[in-house]
Tab-separated table of C-alpha atoms and ligand atoms in Angstrom:
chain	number	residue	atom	x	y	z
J	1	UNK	CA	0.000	0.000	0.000
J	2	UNK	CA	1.559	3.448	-1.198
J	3	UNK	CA	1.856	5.957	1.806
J	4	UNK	CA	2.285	8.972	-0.332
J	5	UNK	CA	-1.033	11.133	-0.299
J	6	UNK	CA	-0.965	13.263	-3.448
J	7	UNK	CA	-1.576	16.910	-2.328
J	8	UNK	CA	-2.329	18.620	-5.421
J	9	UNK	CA	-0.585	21.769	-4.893
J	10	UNK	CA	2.160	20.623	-3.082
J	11	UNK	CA	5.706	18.397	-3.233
J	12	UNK	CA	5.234	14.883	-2.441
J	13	UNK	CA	5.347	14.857	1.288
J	14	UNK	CA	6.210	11.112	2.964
J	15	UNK	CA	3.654	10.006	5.440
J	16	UNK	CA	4.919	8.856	8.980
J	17	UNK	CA	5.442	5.185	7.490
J	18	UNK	CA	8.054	6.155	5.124
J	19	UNK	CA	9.987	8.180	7.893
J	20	UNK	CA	11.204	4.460	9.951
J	21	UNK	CA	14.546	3.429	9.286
J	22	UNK	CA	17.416	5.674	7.464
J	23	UNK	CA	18.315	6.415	11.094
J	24	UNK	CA	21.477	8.818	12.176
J	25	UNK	CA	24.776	7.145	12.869
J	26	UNK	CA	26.370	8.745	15.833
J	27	UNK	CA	30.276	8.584	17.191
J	28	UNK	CA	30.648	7.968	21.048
J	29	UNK	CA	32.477	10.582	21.455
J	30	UNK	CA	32.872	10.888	25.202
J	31	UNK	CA	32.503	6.745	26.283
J	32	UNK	CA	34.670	5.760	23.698
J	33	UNK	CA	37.118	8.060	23.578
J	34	UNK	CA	41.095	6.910	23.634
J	35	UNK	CA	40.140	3.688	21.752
J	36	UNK	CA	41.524	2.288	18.906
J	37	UNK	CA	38.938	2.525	16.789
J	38	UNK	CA	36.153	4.529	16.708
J	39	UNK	CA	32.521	3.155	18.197
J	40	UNK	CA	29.491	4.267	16.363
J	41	UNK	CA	25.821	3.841	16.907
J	42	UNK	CA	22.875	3.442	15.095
J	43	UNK	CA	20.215	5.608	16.982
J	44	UNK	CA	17.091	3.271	16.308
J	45	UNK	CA	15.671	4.879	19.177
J	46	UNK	CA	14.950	8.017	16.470
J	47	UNK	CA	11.995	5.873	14.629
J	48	UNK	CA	8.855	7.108	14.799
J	49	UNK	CA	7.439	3.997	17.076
J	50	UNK	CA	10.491	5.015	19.409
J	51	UNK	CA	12.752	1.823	17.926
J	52	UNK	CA	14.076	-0.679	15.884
J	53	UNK	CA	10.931	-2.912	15.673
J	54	UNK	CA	9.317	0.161	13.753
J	55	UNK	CA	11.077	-1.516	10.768
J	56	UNK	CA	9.978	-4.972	10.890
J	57	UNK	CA	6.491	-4.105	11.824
J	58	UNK	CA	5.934	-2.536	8.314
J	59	UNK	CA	8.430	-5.055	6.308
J	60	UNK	CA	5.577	-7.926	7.793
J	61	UNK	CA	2.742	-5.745	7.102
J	62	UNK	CA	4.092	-5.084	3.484
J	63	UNK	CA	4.494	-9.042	2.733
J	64	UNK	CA	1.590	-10.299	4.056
J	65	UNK	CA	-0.567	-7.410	1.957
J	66	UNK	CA	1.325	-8.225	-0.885
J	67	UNK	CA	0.948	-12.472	-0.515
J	68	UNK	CA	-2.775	-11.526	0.006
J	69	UNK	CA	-2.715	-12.830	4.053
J	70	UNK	CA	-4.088	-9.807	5.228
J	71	UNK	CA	-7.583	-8.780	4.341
J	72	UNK	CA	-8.096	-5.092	4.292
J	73	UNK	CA	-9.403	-4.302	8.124
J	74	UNK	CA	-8.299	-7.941	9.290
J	75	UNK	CA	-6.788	-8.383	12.898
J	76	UNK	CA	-3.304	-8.807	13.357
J	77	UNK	CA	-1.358	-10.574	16.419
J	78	UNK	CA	1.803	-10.901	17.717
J	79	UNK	CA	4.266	-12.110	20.376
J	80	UNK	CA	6.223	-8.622	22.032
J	81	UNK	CA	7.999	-7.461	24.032
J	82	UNK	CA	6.463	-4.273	23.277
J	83	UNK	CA	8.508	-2.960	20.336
J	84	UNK	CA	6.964	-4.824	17.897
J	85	UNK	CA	3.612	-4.221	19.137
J	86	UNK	CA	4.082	-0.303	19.339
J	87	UNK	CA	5.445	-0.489	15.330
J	88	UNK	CA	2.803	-2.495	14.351
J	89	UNK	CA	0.107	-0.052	16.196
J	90	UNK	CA	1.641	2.735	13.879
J	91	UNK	CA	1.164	0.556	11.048
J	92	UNK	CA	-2.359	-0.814	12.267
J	93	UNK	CA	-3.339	2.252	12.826
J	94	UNK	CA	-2.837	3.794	9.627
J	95	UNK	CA	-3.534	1.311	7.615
J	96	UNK	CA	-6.888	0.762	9.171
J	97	UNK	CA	-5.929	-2.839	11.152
J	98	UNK	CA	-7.021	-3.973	14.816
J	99	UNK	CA	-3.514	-5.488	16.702
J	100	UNK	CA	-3.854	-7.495	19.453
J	101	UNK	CA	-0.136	-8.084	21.719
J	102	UNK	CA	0.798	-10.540	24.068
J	103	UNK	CA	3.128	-10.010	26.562
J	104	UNK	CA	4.923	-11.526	28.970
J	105	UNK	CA	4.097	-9.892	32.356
J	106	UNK	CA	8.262	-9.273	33.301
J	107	UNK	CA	7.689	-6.312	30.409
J	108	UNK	CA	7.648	-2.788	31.834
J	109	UNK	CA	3.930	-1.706	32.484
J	110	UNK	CA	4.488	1.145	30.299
J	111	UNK	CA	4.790	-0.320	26.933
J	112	UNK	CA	1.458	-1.766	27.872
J	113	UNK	CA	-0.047	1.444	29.049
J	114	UNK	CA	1.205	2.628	25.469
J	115	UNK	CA	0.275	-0.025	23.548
J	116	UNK	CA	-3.217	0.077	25.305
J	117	UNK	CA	-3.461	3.864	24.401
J	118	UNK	CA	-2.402	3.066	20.616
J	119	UNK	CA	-5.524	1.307	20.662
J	120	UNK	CA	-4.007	-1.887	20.749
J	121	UNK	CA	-5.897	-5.187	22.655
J	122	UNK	CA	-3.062	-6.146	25.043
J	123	UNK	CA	-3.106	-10.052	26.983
J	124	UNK	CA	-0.539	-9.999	29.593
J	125	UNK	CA	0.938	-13.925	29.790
J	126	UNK	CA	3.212	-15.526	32.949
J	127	UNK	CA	6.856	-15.338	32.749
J	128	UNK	CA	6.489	-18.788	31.122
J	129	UNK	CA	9.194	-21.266	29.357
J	130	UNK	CA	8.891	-22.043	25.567
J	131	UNK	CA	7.165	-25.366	26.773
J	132	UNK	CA	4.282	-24.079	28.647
J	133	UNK	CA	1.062	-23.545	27.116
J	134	UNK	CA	0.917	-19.937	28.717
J	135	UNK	CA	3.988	-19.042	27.302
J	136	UNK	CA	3.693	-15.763	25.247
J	137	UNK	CA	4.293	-17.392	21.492
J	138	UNK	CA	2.291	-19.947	22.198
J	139	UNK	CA	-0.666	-18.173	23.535
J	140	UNK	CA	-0.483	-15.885	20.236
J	141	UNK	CA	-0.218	-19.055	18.362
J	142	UNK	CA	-3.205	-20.336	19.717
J	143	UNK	CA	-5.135	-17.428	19.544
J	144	UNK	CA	-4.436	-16.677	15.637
J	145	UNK	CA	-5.568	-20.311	15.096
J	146	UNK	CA	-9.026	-19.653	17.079
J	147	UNK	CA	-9.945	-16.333	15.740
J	148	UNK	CA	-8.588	-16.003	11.766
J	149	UNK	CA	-6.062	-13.638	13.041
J	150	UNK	CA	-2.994	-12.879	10.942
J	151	UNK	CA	0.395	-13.585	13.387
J	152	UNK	CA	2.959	-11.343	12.007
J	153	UNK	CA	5.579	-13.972	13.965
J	154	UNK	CA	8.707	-11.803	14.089
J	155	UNK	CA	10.507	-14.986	15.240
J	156	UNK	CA	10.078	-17.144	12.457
J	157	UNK	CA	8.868	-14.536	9.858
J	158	UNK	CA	11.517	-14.161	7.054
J	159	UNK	CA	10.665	-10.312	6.066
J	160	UNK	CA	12.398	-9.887	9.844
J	161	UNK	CA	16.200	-10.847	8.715
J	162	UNK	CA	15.831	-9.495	5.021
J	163	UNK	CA	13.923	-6.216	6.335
J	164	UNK	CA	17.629	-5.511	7.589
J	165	UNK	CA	19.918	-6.909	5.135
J	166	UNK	CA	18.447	-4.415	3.097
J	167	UNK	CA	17.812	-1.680	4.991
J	168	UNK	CA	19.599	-1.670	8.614
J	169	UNK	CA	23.121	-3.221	6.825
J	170	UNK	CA	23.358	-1.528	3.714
J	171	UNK	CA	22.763	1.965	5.684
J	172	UNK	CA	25.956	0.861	7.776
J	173	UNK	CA	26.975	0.768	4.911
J	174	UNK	CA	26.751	3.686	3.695
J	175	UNK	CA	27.110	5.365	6.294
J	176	UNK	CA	30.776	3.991	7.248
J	177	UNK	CA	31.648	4.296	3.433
J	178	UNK	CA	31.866	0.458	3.370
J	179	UNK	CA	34.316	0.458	6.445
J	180	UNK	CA	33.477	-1.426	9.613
J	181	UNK	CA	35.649	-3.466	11.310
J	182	UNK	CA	32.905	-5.252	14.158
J	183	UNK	CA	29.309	-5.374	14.345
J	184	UNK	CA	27.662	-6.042	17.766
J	185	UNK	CA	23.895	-6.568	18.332
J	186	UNK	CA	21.566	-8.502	21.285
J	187	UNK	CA	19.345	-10.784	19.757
J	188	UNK	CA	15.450	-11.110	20.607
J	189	UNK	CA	14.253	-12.580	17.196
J	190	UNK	CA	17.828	-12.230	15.819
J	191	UNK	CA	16.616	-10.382	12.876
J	192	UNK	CA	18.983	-7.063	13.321
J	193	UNK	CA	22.101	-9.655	14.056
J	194	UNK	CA	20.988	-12.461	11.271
J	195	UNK	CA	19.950	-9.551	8.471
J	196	UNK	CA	22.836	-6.774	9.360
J	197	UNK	CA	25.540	-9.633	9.678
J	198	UNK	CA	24.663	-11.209	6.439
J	199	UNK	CA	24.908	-7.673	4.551
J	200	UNK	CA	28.142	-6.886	5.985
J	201	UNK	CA	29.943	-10.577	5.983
J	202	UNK	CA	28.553	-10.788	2.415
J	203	UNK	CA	30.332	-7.067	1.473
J	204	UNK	CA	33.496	-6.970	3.780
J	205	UNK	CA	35.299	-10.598	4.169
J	206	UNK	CA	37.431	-9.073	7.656
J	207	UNK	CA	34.332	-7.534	9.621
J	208	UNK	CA	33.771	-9.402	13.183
J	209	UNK	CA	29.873	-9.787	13.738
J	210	UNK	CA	29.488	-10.252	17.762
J	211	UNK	CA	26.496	-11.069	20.037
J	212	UNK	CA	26.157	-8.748	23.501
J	213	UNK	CA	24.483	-11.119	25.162
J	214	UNK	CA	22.674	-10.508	28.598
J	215	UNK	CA	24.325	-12.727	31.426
J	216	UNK	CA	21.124	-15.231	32.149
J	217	UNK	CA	20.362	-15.791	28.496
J	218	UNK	CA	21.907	-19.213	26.799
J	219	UNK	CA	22.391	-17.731	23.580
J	220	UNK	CA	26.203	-16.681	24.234
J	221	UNK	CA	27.083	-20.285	24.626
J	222	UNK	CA	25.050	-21.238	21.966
J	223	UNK	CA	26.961	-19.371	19.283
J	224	UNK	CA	30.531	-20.565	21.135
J	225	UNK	CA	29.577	-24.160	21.279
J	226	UNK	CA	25.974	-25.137	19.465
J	227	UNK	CA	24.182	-25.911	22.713
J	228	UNK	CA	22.261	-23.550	24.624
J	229	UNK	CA	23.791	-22.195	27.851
J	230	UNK	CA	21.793	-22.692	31.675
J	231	UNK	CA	18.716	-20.143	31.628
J	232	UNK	CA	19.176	-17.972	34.023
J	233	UNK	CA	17.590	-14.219	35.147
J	234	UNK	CA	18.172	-11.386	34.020
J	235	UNK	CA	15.778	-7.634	34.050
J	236	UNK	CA	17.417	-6.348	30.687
J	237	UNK	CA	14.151	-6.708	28.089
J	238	UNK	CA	14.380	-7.663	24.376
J	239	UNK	CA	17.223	-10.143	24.243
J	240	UNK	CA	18.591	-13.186	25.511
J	241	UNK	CA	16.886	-16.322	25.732
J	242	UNK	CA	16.467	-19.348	26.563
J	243	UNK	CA	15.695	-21.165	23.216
J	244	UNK	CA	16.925	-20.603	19.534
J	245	UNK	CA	14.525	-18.410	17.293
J	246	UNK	CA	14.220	-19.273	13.697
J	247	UNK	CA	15.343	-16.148	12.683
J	248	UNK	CA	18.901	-16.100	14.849
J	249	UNK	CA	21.464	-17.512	11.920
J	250	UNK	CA	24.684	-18.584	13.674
J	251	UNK	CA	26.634	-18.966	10.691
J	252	UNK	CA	27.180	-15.359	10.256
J	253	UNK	CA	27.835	-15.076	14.139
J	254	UNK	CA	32.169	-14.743	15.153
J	255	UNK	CA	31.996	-14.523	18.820
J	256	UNK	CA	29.897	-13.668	21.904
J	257	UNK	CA	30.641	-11.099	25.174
J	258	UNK	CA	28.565	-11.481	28.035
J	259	UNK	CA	27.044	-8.591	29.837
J	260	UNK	CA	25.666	-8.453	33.128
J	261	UNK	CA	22.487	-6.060	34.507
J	262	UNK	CA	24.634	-3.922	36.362
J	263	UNK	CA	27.286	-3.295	33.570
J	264	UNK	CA	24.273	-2.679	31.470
J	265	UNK	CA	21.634	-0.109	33.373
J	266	UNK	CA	25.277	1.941	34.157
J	267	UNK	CA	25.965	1.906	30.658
J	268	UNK	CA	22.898	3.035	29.648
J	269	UNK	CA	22.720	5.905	32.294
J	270	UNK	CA	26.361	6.754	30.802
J	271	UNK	CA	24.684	6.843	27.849
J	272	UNK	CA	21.837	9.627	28.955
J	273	UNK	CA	24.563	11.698	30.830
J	274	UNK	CA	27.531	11.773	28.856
J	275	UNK	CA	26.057	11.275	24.453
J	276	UNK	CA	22.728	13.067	25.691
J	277	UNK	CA	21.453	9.522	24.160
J	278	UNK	CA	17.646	8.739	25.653
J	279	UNK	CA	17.791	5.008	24.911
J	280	UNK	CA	17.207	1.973	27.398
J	281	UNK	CA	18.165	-1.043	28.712
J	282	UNK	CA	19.400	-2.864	25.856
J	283	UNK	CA	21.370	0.030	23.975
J	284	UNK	CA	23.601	-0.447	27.574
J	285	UNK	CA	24.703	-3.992	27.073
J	286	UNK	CA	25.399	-3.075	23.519
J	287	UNK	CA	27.832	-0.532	24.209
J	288	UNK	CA	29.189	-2.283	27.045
J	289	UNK	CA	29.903	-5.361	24.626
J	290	UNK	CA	30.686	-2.920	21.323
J	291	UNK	CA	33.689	-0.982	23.776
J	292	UNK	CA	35.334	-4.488	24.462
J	293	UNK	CA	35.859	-5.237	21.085
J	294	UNK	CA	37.079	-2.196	20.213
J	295	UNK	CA	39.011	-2.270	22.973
J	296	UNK	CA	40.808	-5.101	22.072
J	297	UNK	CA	41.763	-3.889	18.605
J	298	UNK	CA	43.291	-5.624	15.312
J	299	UNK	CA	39.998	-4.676	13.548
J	300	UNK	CA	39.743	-3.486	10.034
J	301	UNK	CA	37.619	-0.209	10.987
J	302	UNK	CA	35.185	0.990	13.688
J	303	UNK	CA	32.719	-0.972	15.451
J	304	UNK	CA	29.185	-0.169	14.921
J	305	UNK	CA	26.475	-0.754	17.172
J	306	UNK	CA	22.499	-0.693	17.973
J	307	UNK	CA	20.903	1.315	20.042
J	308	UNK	CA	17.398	-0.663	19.883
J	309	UNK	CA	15.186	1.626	21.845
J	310	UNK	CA	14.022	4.927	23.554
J	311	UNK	CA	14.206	5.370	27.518
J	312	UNK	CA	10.708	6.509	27.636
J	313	UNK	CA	9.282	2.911	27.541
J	314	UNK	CA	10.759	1.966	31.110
J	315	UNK	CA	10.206	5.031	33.080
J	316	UNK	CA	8.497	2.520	35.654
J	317	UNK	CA	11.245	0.116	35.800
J	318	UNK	CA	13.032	0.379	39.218
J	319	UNK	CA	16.361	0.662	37.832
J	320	UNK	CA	15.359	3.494	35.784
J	321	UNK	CA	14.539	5.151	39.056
J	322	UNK	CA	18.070	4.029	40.557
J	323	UNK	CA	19.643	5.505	37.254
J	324	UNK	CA	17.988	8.883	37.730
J	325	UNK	CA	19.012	9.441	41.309
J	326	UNK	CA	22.617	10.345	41.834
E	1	PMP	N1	16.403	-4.543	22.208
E	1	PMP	C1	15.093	-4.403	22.471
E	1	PMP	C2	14.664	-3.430	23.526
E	1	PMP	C3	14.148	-5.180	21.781
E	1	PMP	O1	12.831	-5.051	22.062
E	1	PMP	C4	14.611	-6.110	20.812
E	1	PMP	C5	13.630	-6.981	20.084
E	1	PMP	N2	12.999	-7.934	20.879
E	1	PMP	C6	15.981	-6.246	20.575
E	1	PMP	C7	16.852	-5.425	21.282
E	1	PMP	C8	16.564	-7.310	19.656
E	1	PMP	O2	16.270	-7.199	18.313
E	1	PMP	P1	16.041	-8.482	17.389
E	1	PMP	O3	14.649	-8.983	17.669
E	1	PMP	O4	16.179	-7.958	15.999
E	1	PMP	O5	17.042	-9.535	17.705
């Protein structure tokens, strides 16, 4: 569906849809300063939806209208964290679609209250494992099933990875002038790490593609060894896991760095203070794992990194409150 509304009078003017992605690339200038190489980050928190997920949310919606899956004014449902769900509210919403979400209940109240106030119908799950019945995908599974609704799937849906193999990756590109020595990226789905790493691997046969992996998830181990590390706790949201999503492709994967909470929430409130970046929790473990690497040098160029979403999703979260005070 064409977003352009001809104004007769005036220039073509985009429409909010065609304002995700081509996102600013930004130097740490302060936090990684003294390096040797450069670290710089891809402000996904600057989509309209607030981040990333703003991108996949219309690269689903755009394949399923064009397969003929999605009836004009049909339902749509996913699995979120709350990303996801607020992209595909933008999308729903101007496209003339009901969403319904379901979310685990560990995800910070206000991406439902937002999600909610989108319009959205939101079904708050347990904190479940993949095995349960009540687990998040599996509810949404169910519930597509029972009522004709389309389930955009964001962890098995292809449009995920190739949404950012060509967009995401070949705006690194672009916007490094084809240089980039690492890439590091969490992985949720593992669409940013499966589609960007492919684009770049594919282009530059030196650049390091590296998981930041929350300390808790198994997915570190995973990509070191092929078997899933001990599932653990952790409060960062988004990434991490505790089973392997279609969408996470380990052959274009080099290496993993851990990253606990705390290393995390005090990168991110590094982040706020010293870039005057308004990002949350995961944009911290990013960093945290993107300044090792650098750190450790012998790369080909800078490293580039994602910072996945805005701070003002998780203005409820208790260690937003402990960032905040001094
Ligand atoms: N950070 C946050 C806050 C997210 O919501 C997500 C997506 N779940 C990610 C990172 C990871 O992105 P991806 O799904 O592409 O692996």
């Amino acid at each position: 569906m064409s977003d352009l509304l001809d104004i007769p009078g005036l220039p073509d003017i985009p429409g909010l849809l065609a304002r995700i992605g081509n996102t600013p690339l930004v130097p740490l200038r302060n936090i990684g300063r003294g390096l040797p190489v450069p670290v710089l980050v891809k402000c996904e928190h600057l989509n309209p939806g607030g981040s990333i997920k703003d991108r996949i949310a219309l690269a689903m919606v755009d394949d399923a209208e064009r397969r003929g899956a999605l009836p004009a004014g049909g339902t749509l449902i996913e699995a979120t964290a709350g990303n996801t769900g607020m992209g595909l509210a933008l999308v729903a919403a101007l496209r003339g679609y009901t969403l319904v979400c379901v979310m685990p209940e560990k995800m910070s109240v206000d991406k439902r209250v937002a999600l909610a106030a989108l319009g959205a119908r939101v079904i708050i799950t347990p904190n479940a494992p993949p095995t349960s019945a009540d687990n998040f995908r599996n509810v949404a599974a169910r519930l597509a099933v029972e009522h004709g609704w389309f389930l955009t799937d964001q962890f098995r849906n292809p449009s995920n990875v190739t949404i950012h193999q060509e967009t995401t990756g070949r705006e690194i590109l672009a916007q490094t002038g084809g240089r980039v020595g690492a890439f590091v990226a969490g992985a949720g789905t593992g669409g940013t790490i499966s589609g960007v790493g492919r684009t770049l691997h594919d282009r530059l046969p030196n650049v390091r593609i590296v998981l930041a992996d929350p300390i808790g998830s198994g997915l570190a181990d995973w990509v070191e060894t092929g078997v899933l590390g001990a599932d653990g706790s952790y409060a960062v949201e988004g990434i991490g896991g505790s089973e392997v999503p279609a969408n996470l492709h380990r052959d274009v994967i080099d290496a993993a760095e851990r990253v606990s909470d705390e290393e995390s929430f005090a990168m991110v409130r590094r982040l706020w203070r010293e870039e005057g970046l308004l990002v949350g929790g995961s944009s911290g473990t990013n960093v945290v794992a993107a300044l090792r690497v650098a750190a450790r040098g012998g790369l080909d160029g800078p490293v580039v990194t994602i910072l996945p979403d805005s701070w003002d999703r998780y203005r409820a979260k208790p260690w937003m409150a402990a960032c905040a005070i001094d």
